[in-house]
Amino acid sequence: MLKLMKYEFRKMRTTLLAMLGALVALEIGFITGVHLEKNNVMAICLTLISILVFVVYGYIMLAGMASYSRELKEKSGYLIFMTPVSPLGIVLSKLLFTTLASLVATATFGLAAYLDLRYLIERAHLDANTLKQLNTMLRFGLNSNADLFQIMRTVLFYVLTVLIEIMVTMCSAYLAITLSATLLQNKKGFIRGFVSLLLFVLLTWGGSWASQKLFYEGVAMSATFEQMKGVLAWSALFNAGLCAIFIAASAWLLDKKVNL
Amino acid sequence: MLELRNVTKKYLRRTALDDVSLAIESGKTCLLLGPNGSGKTTMMKMIAGLCRPTSGEITFDGMPIGAATKAHIAYMPTENYFYNYMTIKDIGRYYADFFKDFDPREFERQLVAMELDSADRIRQLSSGMAAKLRLALTLSRDAGLMMFDEPLNGVDILTRTQTIEAILNGRKDGRTMLISTHLVDELEDVVDTTVFLKKGKLIMAGDKKEICAGRTLKDLYLEVYGHISQEPVEEVREDA
């Protein structure tokens, strides 16, 4: 599986290098703005980097799905399916690589945005009073008396929960793609596309609906993190279970119904 | 031993293989014969694990086709299946990564014999060069079962001779070879068993000498799939 991930990286290497190139160019722009004291240049570069945090995440996820779909339809799929790797290993290698690559790319852009923003804040000479006011606003917004560390922990927890929910969407997309290329392969094009899209929508919506019904019913909108953390943990476990089921189903379809 | 038991493969409106049962003993060189659309490629792809039968079972050395058997089966398809961004060297590394029986030194030797440059990119290769690369990769594996799907198609006469020689040199004790082809003449003398497919059905299979019963394989092929003229040829006299 790790070897397959290595080759997934090789396939996406040019795209990742282009993203890195874009980040380097924007950072050079930002640093140039710093030296020339051009606030608008710094602001534009920082804004673009911040936007790209989300764009690179979405792009890599979509590129991963498109690559998987292509390989199930084109002859290059022979290269992977002739290897002595189990169908589960094949699916996991693609999912894991796409997830890791998107997270690393997002974290890289996110770190760059954070460092640039921090520099700007320091440059603006925000005093201790202003920082204290910002802290108070944060605590009020999160309805908690927690200190900054606890707030950061809360944010991280929410981010992880969101990432797991996105993984559910990804895994259901992979299952829909696998279904289209296996069980539905002999059907007409529009039926194949319609059924797999319908499955994707049902799985994604169904998983979200089930999670809401099971864990979030009766939970107040104004609930604090301390009140929510149990619900979030169970919801994350449920979503992780859904991911496992979708991945196992994709692997089963590839094992029993593959048709390259 | 390679065994197919009641294997059927159906597509939307077509049955590619229809209730085929077959056993090929280890160490034999088997010729898989049939016109276009007879099911040869489908059979090989199922044995290689690239597609699944609609019904029936295929086993190799007692194991159902899957990840375990793929480690012991080498398949040379008719089509190009490489990533365009790769070089020939990259493909060799890929095979070395995934197949324990792949010999990189044998691969280099095959590349030299076939006049291929390892630095060439896949997208630069002609169809003949790509065919040679597929052959080189397959022959560089020490697999228990080697399958060659139409290895002589689309190559010039010189390359055809090279290919036949390379395949013959690839034979060894205990290794089973399955070769599909229309070109019966070139391989007639080197096979042990033959399998005849027609429109997805198994017509006959067995030891070549027994099946041919004194005829050439080519004549038998024409009998099975076409007609041999039984009228005597008129003698032509040239006027002095």
Short mmCIF file of C-alpha atoms in Angstrom, two decimals:
data_model
loop_
_atom_site.label_atom_id
_atom_site.label_comp_id
_atom_site.label_asym_id
_atom_site.label_seq_id
_atom_site.Cartn_x
_atom_site.Cartn_y
_atom_site.Cartn_z
CA MET A 1 0.00 0.00 0.00
CA LEU A 2 2.81 2.43 0.84
CA LYS A 3 4.44 1.70 -2.50
CA LEU A 4 1.22 2.55 -4.28
CA MET A 5 1.07 5.80 -2.30
CA LYS A 6 4.58 6.57 -3.55
CA TYR A 7 3.34 6.28 -7.13
CA GLU A 8 0.27 8.36 -6.35
CA PHE A 9 2.68 11.06 -5.23
CA ARG A 10 4.66 10.68 -8.48
CA LYS A 11 1.45 11.20 -10.46
CA MET A 12 0.58 14.33 -8.54
CA ARG A 13 4.11 15.64 -8.19
CA THR A 14 3.82 18.28 -10.88
CA THR A 15 0.59 19.67 -9.40
CA LEU A 16 2.04 19.79 -5.90
CA LEU A 17 5.18 21.49 -7.15
CA ALA A 18 3.05 24.05 -8.98
CA MET A 19 1.19 24.77 -5.72
CA LEU A 20 4.47 25.13 -3.87
CA GLY A 21 5.67 27.45 -6.62
CA ALA A 22 2.56 29.58 -6.21
CA LEU A 23 3.12 29.79 -2.45
CA VAL A 24 6.77 30.77 -2.91
CA ALA A 25 5.77 33.46 -5.43
CA LEU A 26 3.15 34.88 -3.06
CA GLU A 27 5.59 34.84 -0.13
CA ILE A 28 8.16 36.65 -2.26
CA GLY A 29 5.43 39.16 -3.06
CA PHE A 30 4.62 39.53 0.63
CA ILE A 31 8.27 39.98 1.64
CA THR A 32 8.72 42.48 -1.20
CA GLY A 33 5.73 44.37 0.18
CA VAL A 34 7.36 44.34 3.63
CA HIS A 35 10.62 45.77 2.34
CA LEU A 36 8.97 48.38 0.15
CA GLU A 37 6.40 49.11 2.89
CA LYS A 38 3.53 48.61 0.48
CA ASN A 39 0.60 47.58 2.67
CA ASN A 40 -1.67 46.82 -0.28
CA VAL A 41 0.87 44.35 -1.73
CA MET A 42 1.16 42.58 1.63
CA ALA A 43 -2.61 42.49 2.02
CA ILE A 44 -3.18 41.09 -1.48
CA CYS A 45 -0.55 38.37 -1.04
CA LEU A 46 -1.87 37.41 2.39
CA THR A 47 -5.46 37.30 1.11
CA LEU A 48 -4.48 35.09 -1.82
CA ILE A 49 -2.55 32.73 0.46
CA SER A 50 -5.56 32.53 2.80
CA ILE A 51 -7.89 31.74 -0.10
CA LEU A 52 -5.49 29.12 -1.41
CA VAL A 53 -5.62 27.32 1.98
CA PHE A 54 -9.10 26.15 1.00
CA VAL A 55 -8.54 25.95 -2.75
CA VAL A 56 -5.57 23.54 -2.52
CA TYR A 57 -7.52 21.30 -0.13
CA GLY A 58 -10.50 21.06 -2.45
CA TYR A 59 -8.38 20.74 -5.59
CA ILE A 60 -6.26 17.86 -4.31
CA MET A 61 -9.34 16.01 -3.06
CA LEU A 62 -11.07 16.41 -6.43
CA ALA A 63 -7.90 15.53 -8.36
CA GLY A 64 -7.57 12.36 -6.29
CA MET A 65 -11.13 11.32 -7.08
CA ALA A 66 -10.71 12.12 -10.77
CA SER A 67 -7.50 10.05 -10.87
CA TYR A 68 -9.24 7.07 -9.27
CA SER A 69 -12.17 7.31 -11.66
CA ARG A 70 -9.81 7.54 -14.64
CA GLU A 71 -7.83 4.49 -13.61
CA LEU A 72 -10.91 2.34 -13.38
CA LYS A 73 -11.77 3.30 -16.97
CA GLU A 74 -8.37 3.48 -18.71
CA LYS A 75 -5.72 0.88 -19.48
CA SER A 76 -3.31 2.45 -17.00
CA GLY A 77 -5.47 0.75 -14.39
CA TYR A 78 -3.79 -2.50 -15.44
CA LEU A 79 -0.56 -1.29 -13.83
CA ILE A 80 -2.22 -1.16 -10.42
CA PHE A 81 -4.55 -4.11 -10.68
CA MET A 82 -1.88 -6.50 -11.96
CA THR A 83 0.15 -5.89 -8.79
CA PRO A 84 -0.22 -8.31 -5.85
CA VAL A 85 -1.98 -5.67 -3.74
CA SER A 86 -5.42 -6.36 -2.32
CA PRO A 87 -8.37 -4.23 -3.48
CA LEU A 88 -8.57 -2.80 0.05
CA GLY A 89 -4.92 -1.77 -0.21
CA ILE A 90 -5.58 -0.12 -3.57
CA VAL A 91 -8.53 1.92 -2.28
CA LEU A 92 -6.79 2.85 0.97
CA SER A 93 -3.60 3.92 -0.80
CA LYS A 94 -5.53 6.38 -2.97
CA LEU A 95 -7.71 7.71 -0.16
CA LEU A 96 -4.87 8.03 2.32
CA PHE A 97 -2.56 9.72 -0.14
CA THR A 98 -5.22 12.21 -1.22
CA THR A 99 -6.14 12.95 2.39
CA LEU A 100 -2.52 13.35 3.54
CA ALA A 101 -1.50 15.43 0.52
CA SER A 102 -4.47 17.77 0.95
CA LEU A 103 -3.82 18.14 4.69
CA VAL A 104 -0.10 18.80 4.22
CA ALA A 105 -0.76 21.31 1.44
CA THR A 106 -3.46 23.03 3.50
CA ALA A 107 -1.25 23.08 6.61
CA THR A 108 1.64 24.54 4.59
CA PHE A 109 -0.50 27.34 3.18
CA GLY A 110 -2.17 27.78 6.57
CA LEU A 111 1.17 28.10 8.36
CA ALA A 112 2.37 30.64 5.80
CA ALA A 113 -0.84 32.66 6.24
CA TYR A 114 -0.55 32.46 10.03
CA LEU A 115 3.09 33.62 10.07
CA ASP A 116 2.36 36.46 7.67
CA LEU A 117 -0.69 37.53 9.68
CA ARG A 118 1.27 37.39 12.92
CA TYR A 119 3.95 39.56 11.36
CA LEU A 120 1.34 42.07 10.30
CA ILE A 121 -0.16 42.12 13.81
CA GLU A 122 3.23 42.71 15.38
CA ARG A 123 3.97 45.31 12.78
CA ALA A 124 0.72 47.10 13.68
CA HIS A 125 2.06 47.21 17.28
CA LEU A 126 -1.12 45.93 18.84
CA ASP A 127 -0.80 46.63 22.54
CA ALA A 128 -1.53 44.34 25.46
CA ASN A 129 -4.94 45.98 25.99
CA THR A 130 -6.07 45.29 22.43
CA LEU A 131 -4.92 41.68 22.65
CA LYS A 132 -6.81 41.30 25.93
CA GLN A 133 -9.95 42.66 24.23
CA LEU A 134 -9.52 40.17 21.36
CA ASN A 135 -9.21 37.34 23.89
CA THR A 136 -12.38 38.46 25.67
CA MET A 137 -14.26 38.58 22.36
CA LEU A 138 -13.11 35.05 21.55
CA ARG A 139 -14.22 33.72 24.93
CA PHE A 140 -17.57 35.45 24.66
CA GLY A 141 -18.07 34.08 21.15
CA LEU A 142 -17.31 30.55 22.34
CA ASN A 143 -19.40 31.12 25.49
CA SER A 144 -16.64 29.85 27.71
CA ASN A 145 -14.31 31.01 30.47
CA ALA A 146 -11.55 28.93 29.01
CA ASP A 147 -8.07 30.28 28.53
CA LEU A 148 -6.41 30.60 25.13
CA PHE A 149 -4.94 27.07 25.21
CA GLN A 150 -8.32 25.55 25.88
CA ILE A 151 -9.84 27.67 23.12
CA MET A 152 -7.19 26.45 20.67
CA ARG A 153 -7.89 22.87 21.75
CA THR A 154 -11.60 23.43 21.11
CA VAL A 155 -10.90 24.86 17.66
CA LEU A 156 -8.64 21.90 16.85
CA PHE A 157 -11.35 19.48 17.98
CA TYR A 158 -13.93 21.20 15.75
CA VAL A 159 -11.49 21.18 12.83
CA LEU A 160 -10.87 17.42 13.30
CA THR A 161 -14.62 16.79 13.43
CA VAL A 162 -15.12 18.74 10.21
CA LEU A 163 -12.25 16.86 8.55
CA ILE A 164 -13.81 13.53 9.47
CA GLU A 165 -17.13 14.69 8.00
CA ILE A 166 -15.31 15.66 4.81
CA MET A 167 -13.71 12.19 4.81
CA VAL A 168 -17.21 10.67 4.88
CA THR A 169 -18.04 12.68 1.76
CA MET A 170 -14.79 11.53 0.13
CA CYS A 171 -15.36 7.87 1.00
CA SER A 172 -18.93 7.96 -0.31
CA ALA A 173 -17.62 9.55 -3.53
CA TYR A 174 -15.07 6.73 -3.91
CA LEU A 175 -17.83 4.18 -3.35
CA ALA A 176 -20.03 5.85 -5.97
CA ILE A 177 -17.11 5.89 -8.45
CA THR A 178 -16.33 2.22 -7.74
CA LEU A 179 -19.97 1.25 -8.20
CA SER A 180 -20.11 3.07 -11.52
CA ALA A 181 -17.01 1.24 -12.77
CA THR A 182 -18.02 -2.22 -11.53
CA LEU A 183 -21.66 -3.23 -10.99
CA LEU A 184 -22.99 -0.49 -13.26
CA GLN A 185 -20.34 -0.84 -15.96
CA ASN A 186 -22.69 -2.63 -18.34
CA LYS A 187 -25.43 -0.04 -18.00
CA LYS A 188 -25.93 2.87 -20.36
CA GLY A 189 -23.87 5.99 -19.63
CA PHE A 190 -26.64 8.21 -18.28
CA ILE A 191 -28.04 5.45 -16.03
CA ARG A 192 -24.58 4.75 -14.68
CA GLY A 193 -23.94 8.43 -13.98
CA PHE A 194 -27.37 9.02 -12.48
CA VAL A 195 -27.33 6.00 -10.17
CA SER A 196 -23.82 6.65 -8.88
CA LEU A 197 -24.59 10.34 -8.31
CA LEU A 198 -27.81 9.38 -6.51
CA LEU A 199 -25.89 6.93 -4.34
CA PHE A 200 -23.31 9.59 -3.49
CA VAL A 201 -26.00 12.10 -2.51
CA LEU A 202 -27.94 9.52 -0.46
CA LEU A 203 -24.86 8.27 1.38
CA THR A 204 -23.60 11.76 2.18
CA TRP A 205 -26.99 13.15 3.17
CA GLY A 206 -27.98 9.93 4.93
CA GLY A 207 -24.80 9.87 7.01
CA SER A 208 -25.28 13.49 7.99
CA TRP A 209 -28.97 12.97 8.82
CA ALA A 210 -28.21 9.87 10.92
CA SER A 211 -25.49 11.72 12.81
CA GLN A 212 -27.89 14.60 13.52
CA LYS A 213 -30.65 12.29 14.72
CA LEU A 214 -28.40 10.12 16.85
CA PHE A 215 -26.21 12.69 18.52
CA TYR A 216 -27.36 16.28 18.00
CA GLU A 217 -31.06 16.07 18.74
CA GLY A 218 -31.94 18.04 21.83
CA VAL A 219 -28.57 19.77 21.93
CA ALA A 220 -29.01 23.52 22.36
CA MET A 221 -27.46 25.89 19.83
CA SER A 222 -25.87 27.80 22.70
CA ALA A 223 -24.22 24.73 24.19
CA THR A 224 -20.62 25.21 25.36
CA PHE A 225 -17.68 23.13 24.26
CA GLU A 226 -17.66 21.26 27.54
CA GLN A 227 -21.29 20.32 26.95
CA MET A 228 -20.64 19.44 23.31
CA LYS A 229 -17.40 17.51 23.51
CA GLY A 230 -19.07 14.18 24.26
CA VAL A 231 -21.50 14.63 21.35
CA LEU A 232 -18.71 15.63 19.01
CA ALA A 233 -16.60 12.64 20.00
CA TRP A 234 -19.45 10.17 19.40
CA SER A 235 -20.35 11.86 16.12
CA ALA A 236 -16.71 11.65 15.00
CA LEU A 237 -16.60 7.94 15.89
CA PHE A 238 -19.84 7.35 13.98
CA ASN A 239 -18.47 9.13 10.93
CA ALA A 240 -15.22 7.16 11.16
CA GLY A 241 -17.34 4.00 11.20
CA LEU A 242 -19.19 5.18 8.08
CA CYS A 243 -15.84 5.78 6.36
CA ALA A 244 -14.76 2.25 7.22
CA ILE A 245 -17.99 0.80 5.80
CA PHE A 246 -17.74 2.79 2.56
CA ILE A 247 -14.09 1.82 2.10
CA ALA A 248 -14.84 -1.85 2.78
CA ALA A 249 -17.73 -1.74 0.28
CA SER A 250 -15.47 -0.19 -2.39
CA ALA A 251 -12.83 -2.86 -1.78
CA TRP A 252 -15.45 -5.62 -2.00
CA LEU A 253 -16.76 -4.26 -5.30
CA LEU A 254 -13.23 -4.09 -6.72
CA ASP A 255 -12.50 -7.64 -5.54
CA LYS A 256 -15.68 -9.24 -6.86
CA LYS A 257 -16.76 -7.07 -9.77
CA VAL A 258 -13.67 -5.40 -11.23
CA ASN A 259 -13.87 -5.07 -15.00
CA LEU A 260 -10.92 -3.27 -16.54
CA MET B 1 -2.01 -25.92 -12.62
CA LEU B 2 -4.39 -23.39 -14.12
CA GLU B 3 -8.03 -24.37 -13.91
CA LEU B 4 -11.18 -22.78 -15.22
CA ARG B 5 -14.45 -24.27 -14.04
CA ASN B 6 -17.69 -23.33 -15.83
CA VAL B 7 -16.45 -19.82 -16.43
CA THR B 8 -18.89 -17.44 -18.08
CA LYS B 9 -18.35 -13.75 -18.76
CA LYS B 10 -21.24 -11.60 -19.91
CA TYR B 11 -21.28 -7.98 -20.93
CA LEU B 12 -24.30 -5.83 -21.77
CA ARG B 13 -25.46 -7.63 -24.89
CA ARG B 14 -22.67 -10.08 -25.41
CA THR B 15 -21.36 -13.27 -23.86
CA ALA B 16 -17.58 -13.16 -24.13
CA LEU B 17 -17.04 -16.59 -22.58
CA ASP B 18 -19.71 -19.24 -22.25
CA ASP B 19 -19.34 -22.01 -19.68
CA VAL B 20 -15.67 -22.72 -20.33
CA SER B 21 -13.94 -25.45 -18.34
CA LEU B 22 -10.27 -26.02 -18.89
CA ALA B 23 -7.17 -27.30 -17.12
CA ILE B 24 -3.63 -26.48 -18.18
CA GLU B 25 -0.88 -28.42 -16.48
CA SER B 26 2.19 -26.76 -15.02
CA GLY B 27 5.20 -26.52 -17.27
CA LYS B 28 3.23 -26.64 -20.54
CA THR B 29 3.31 -24.13 -23.37
CA CYS B 30 -0.26 -23.63 -24.47
CA LEU B 31 -1.52 -21.87 -27.57
CA LEU B 32 -4.87 -20.15 -27.23
CA LEU B 33 -6.43 -19.91 -30.65
CA GLY B 34 -9.45 -18.20 -32.10
CA PRO B 35 -10.52 -15.37 -34.37
CA ASN B 36 -11.27 -11.87 -33.12
CA GLY B 37 -14.02 -11.84 -30.52
CA SER B 38 -13.62 -15.48 -29.55
CA GLY B 39 -12.84 -14.65 -25.90
CA LYS B 40 -9.06 -15.09 -25.75
CA THR B 41 -8.31 -11.69 -24.24
CA THR B 42 -11.24 -11.92 -21.85
CA MET B 43 -9.96 -15.27 -20.60
CA MET B 44 -6.47 -13.93 -20.06
CA LYS B 45 -7.71 -10.82 -18.31
CA MET B 46 -9.76 -12.94 -15.92
CA ILE B 47 -6.75 -15.12 -15.16
CA ALA B 48 -4.67 -11.97 -14.57
CA GLY B 49 -7.35 -10.64 -12.21
CA LEU B 50 -8.22 -7.61 -14.33
CA CYS B 51 -11.83 -8.64 -14.61
CA ARG B 52 -14.06 -11.11 -12.83
CA PRO B 53 -16.14 -13.91 -14.34
CA THR B 54 -19.91 -13.48 -14.23
CA SER B 55 -20.02 -17.05 -12.95
CA GLY B 56 -17.62 -19.92 -12.47
CA GLU B 57 -14.24 -20.15 -10.86
CA ILE B 58 -10.62 -19.76 -11.89
CA THR B 59 -7.77 -21.08 -9.78
CA PHE B 60 -4.01 -21.14 -10.15
CA ASP B 61 -2.15 -23.79 -8.16
CA GLY B 62 -5.28 -24.24 -6.10
CA MET B 63 -5.63 -20.54 -5.21
CA PRO B 64 -8.55 -18.44 -6.44
CA ILE B 65 -7.45 -15.51 -8.58
CA GLY B 66 -6.56 -12.59 -6.33
CA ALA B 67 -3.63 -10.69 -4.82
CA ALA B 68 -1.82 -13.95 -3.96
CA THR B 69 -1.94 -15.36 -7.50
CA LYS B 70 -0.92 -12.04 -9.07
CA ALA B 71 2.50 -12.47 -7.48
CA HIS B 72 2.96 -15.59 -9.64
CA ILE B 73 1.23 -14.58 -12.87
CA ALA B 74 2.84 -12.34 -15.49
CA TYR B 75 0.54 -10.94 -18.14
CA MET B 76 1.46 -9.14 -21.33
CA PRO B 77 -1.66 -7.36 -22.63
CA THR B 78 -2.09 -6.17 -26.20
CA GLU B 79 -2.63 -2.59 -25.11
CA ASN B 80 -0.34 0.02 -23.68
CA TYR B 81 -0.97 0.36 -19.98
CA PHE B 82 1.81 2.64 -18.79
CA TYR B 83 1.55 6.13 -17.38
CA ASN B 84 2.68 8.64 -20.01
CA TYR B 85 4.89 10.53 -17.59
CA MET B 86 7.04 7.45 -16.95
CA THR B 87 10.30 6.52 -18.63
CA ILE B 88 11.23 2.93 -19.44
CA LYS B 89 13.50 2.98 -16.39
CA ASP B 90 10.57 4.12 -14.22
CA ILE B 91 8.48 1.21 -15.43
CA GLY B 92 11.32 -1.17 -14.57
CA ARG B 93 11.49 0.31 -11.06
CA TYR B 94 7.71 -0.01 -10.73
CA TYR B 95 7.87 -3.69 -11.57
CA ALA B 96 10.84 -4.19 -9.24
CA ASP B 97 8.85 -2.51 -6.45
CA PHE B 98 5.82 -4.74 -6.75
CA PHE B 99 7.00 -8.08 -8.13
CA LYS B 100 9.56 -10.01 -6.09
CA ASP B 101 10.28 -12.24 -9.09
CA PHE B 102 11.22 -9.29 -11.32
CA ASP B 103 14.92 -9.29 -12.24
CA PRO B 104 16.20 -5.76 -13.02
CA ARG B 105 19.38 -7.14 -14.60
CA GLU B 106 17.35 -9.41 -16.89
CA PHE B 107 15.21 -6.37 -17.75
CA GLU B 108 18.30 -4.40 -18.76
CA ARG B 109 19.48 -7.32 -20.83
CA GLN B 110 16.09 -7.52 -22.55
CA LEU B 111 16.15 -3.77 -23.23
CA VAL B 112 19.54 -4.09 -24.92
CA ALA B 113 18.36 -7.06 -26.97
CA MET B 114 15.28 -5.11 -28.09
CA GLU B 115 17.23 -1.92 -28.69
CA LEU B 116 15.25 0.14 -26.22
CA ASP B 117 16.72 3.09 -24.33
CA SER B 118 15.75 3.17 -20.65
CA ALA B 119 15.74 6.98 -20.69
CA ASP B 120 12.97 7.13 -23.32
CA ARG B 121 9.59 8.35 -22.15
CA ILE B 122 6.55 6.18 -22.71
CA ARG B 123 4.87 8.90 -24.76
CA GLN B 124 7.82 8.87 -27.19
CA LEU B 125 7.55 5.14 -27.97
CA SER B 126 6.10 3.85 -31.22
CA SER B 127 3.59 1.01 -31.05
CA GLY B 128 6.30 -1.51 -31.96
CA MET B 129 8.65 -0.22 -29.27
CA ALA B 130 5.86 -0.29 -26.71
CA ALA B 131 5.14 -3.90 -27.66
CA LYS B 132 8.81 -4.75 -27.15
CA LEU B 133 8.74 -3.04 -23.75
CA ARG B 134 5.69 -5.05 -22.68
CA LEU B 135 7.48 -8.22 -23.75
CA ALA B 136 10.71 -7.23 -21.95
CA LEU B 137 8.82 -6.56 -18.73
CA THR B 138 6.96 -9.85 -18.85
CA LEU B 139 10.04 -11.91 -19.67
CA SER B 140 11.98 -10.28 -16.84
CA ARG B 141 9.66 -11.88 -14.32
CA ASP B 142 10.25 -15.39 -13.06
CA ALA B 143 6.55 -16.14 -12.81
CA GLY B 144 4.92 -19.55 -12.63
CA LEU B 145 2.42 -18.57 -15.32
CA MET B 146 3.30 -16.24 -18.19
CA MET B 147 0.59 -15.05 -20.53
CA PHE B 148 1.22 -13.31 -23.84
CA ASP B 149 -1.81 -11.79 -25.53
CA GLU B 150 -1.20 -11.47 -29.28
CA PRO B 151 2.55 -10.87 -28.83
CA LEU B 152 3.19 -10.84 -32.59
CA ASN B 153 0.55 -8.26 -33.48
CA GLY B 154 1.61 -4.91 -34.81
CA VAL B 155 5.32 -5.72 -35.00
CA ASP B 156 7.55 -5.98 -38.04
CA ILE B 157 8.94 -9.30 -39.30
CA LEU B 158 12.32 -8.80 -37.65
CA THR B 159 10.73 -7.97 -34.32
CA ARG B 160 8.37 -10.89 -34.75
CA THR B 161 11.34 -13.25 -35.02
CA GLN B 162 12.94 -11.60 -32.00
CA THR B 163 9.70 -11.97 -30.05
CA ILE B 164 9.32 -15.64 -30.84
CA GLU B 165 12.93 -16.28 -29.86
CA ALA B 166 12.53 -14.33 -26.63
CA ILE B 167 9.38 -16.25 -25.71
CA LEU B 168 11.01 -19.57 -26.50
CA ASN B 169 14.04 -18.65 -24.42
CA GLY B 170 11.67 -17.76 -21.59
CA ARG B 171 10.47 -21.34 -21.29
CA LYS B 172 11.75 -23.31 -18.35
CA ASP B 173 10.84 -26.28 -16.23
CA GLY B 174 7.70 -25.79 -14.25
CA ARG B 175 6.77 -22.54 -15.96
CA THR B 176 3.43 -22.50 -17.77
CA MET B 177 3.12 -20.32 -20.84
CA LEU B 178 -0.17 -19.28 -22.37
CA ILE B 179 0.07 -17.55 -25.73
CA SER B 180 -2.85 -16.21 -27.72
CA THR B 181 -2.37 -15.53 -31.39
CA HIS B 182 -3.92 -15.70 -34.86
CA LEU B 183 -0.51 -16.41 -36.33
CA VAL B 184 -0.39 -20.14 -35.93
CA ASP B 185 2.53 -20.87 -38.28
CA GLU B 186 5.17 -19.12 -36.22
CA LEU B 187 4.43 -20.92 -32.99
CA GLU B 188 3.18 -24.28 -34.18
CA ASP B 189 6.39 -26.16 -33.46
CA VAL B 190 6.90 -24.99 -29.92
CA VAL B 191 3.60 -25.64 -28.18
CA ASP B 192 2.54 -28.61 -26.10
CA THR B 193 -1.18 -27.98 -25.83
CA THR B 194 -3.75 -26.00 -27.77
CA VAL B 195 -7.09 -24.48 -26.92
CA PHE B 196 -9.61 -23.52 -29.57
CA LEU B 197 -12.22 -20.87 -28.72
CA LYS B 198 -15.06 -19.79 -30.95
CA LYS B 199 -17.59 -17.10 -30.06
CA GLY B 200 -16.85 -17.60 -26.38
CA LYS B 201 -17.24 -21.36 -26.41
CA LEU B 202 -14.52 -23.97 -25.95
CA ILE B 203 -14.38 -26.02 -29.16
CA MET B 204 -11.51 -28.30 -28.24
CA ALA B 205 -8.48 -28.41 -25.98
CA GLY B 206 -5.67 -30.84 -25.33
CA ASP B 207 -2.30 -32.13 -26.39
CA LYS B 208 -1.39 -30.62 -29.76
CA LYS B 209 -0.25 -33.87 -31.37
CA GLU B 210 -3.38 -35.71 -30.29
CA ILE B 211 -5.68 -32.94 -31.45
CA CYS B 212 -3.93 -32.45 -34.78
CA ALA B 213 -3.76 -36.20 -35.53
CA GLY B 214 -1.28 -35.80 -38.35
CA ARG B 215 -2.51 -32.47 -39.64
CA THR B 216 -0.70 -29.18 -39.21
CA LEU B 217 -2.08 -26.81 -36.64
CA LYS B 218 -2.76 -24.31 -39.39
CA ASP B 219 -4.92 -26.82 -41.29
CA LEU B 220 -6.78 -27.66 -38.12
CA TYR B 221 -7.28 -23.94 -37.43
CA LEU B 222 -8.76 -23.47 -40.91
CA GLU B 223 -11.01 -26.50 -40.45
CA VAL B 224 -12.32 -25.19 -37.16
CA TYR B 225 -12.81 -21.56 -38.20
CA GLY B 226 -13.05 -21.68 -41.99
CA HIS B 227 -12.94 -24.06 -44.95
CA ILE B 228 -10.10 -25.88 -46.66
CA SER B 229 -10.58 -26.34 -50.45
CA GLN B 230 -10.66 -30.07 -51.30
CA GLU B 231 -10.47 -29.60 -55.15
CA PRO B 232 -7.19 -30.50 -56.84
CA VAL B 233 -5.15 -27.59 -58.11
CA GLU B 234 -4.93 -27.45 -61.96
CA GLU B 235 -1.47 -27.96 -63.31
CA VAL B 236 -0.24 -24.92 -65.22
CA ARG B 237 2.01 -25.62 -68.28
CA GLU B 238 4.25 -22.93 -69.56
CA ASP B 239 4.63 -22.84 -73.31
CA ALA B 240 8.19 -23.20 -74.41
#
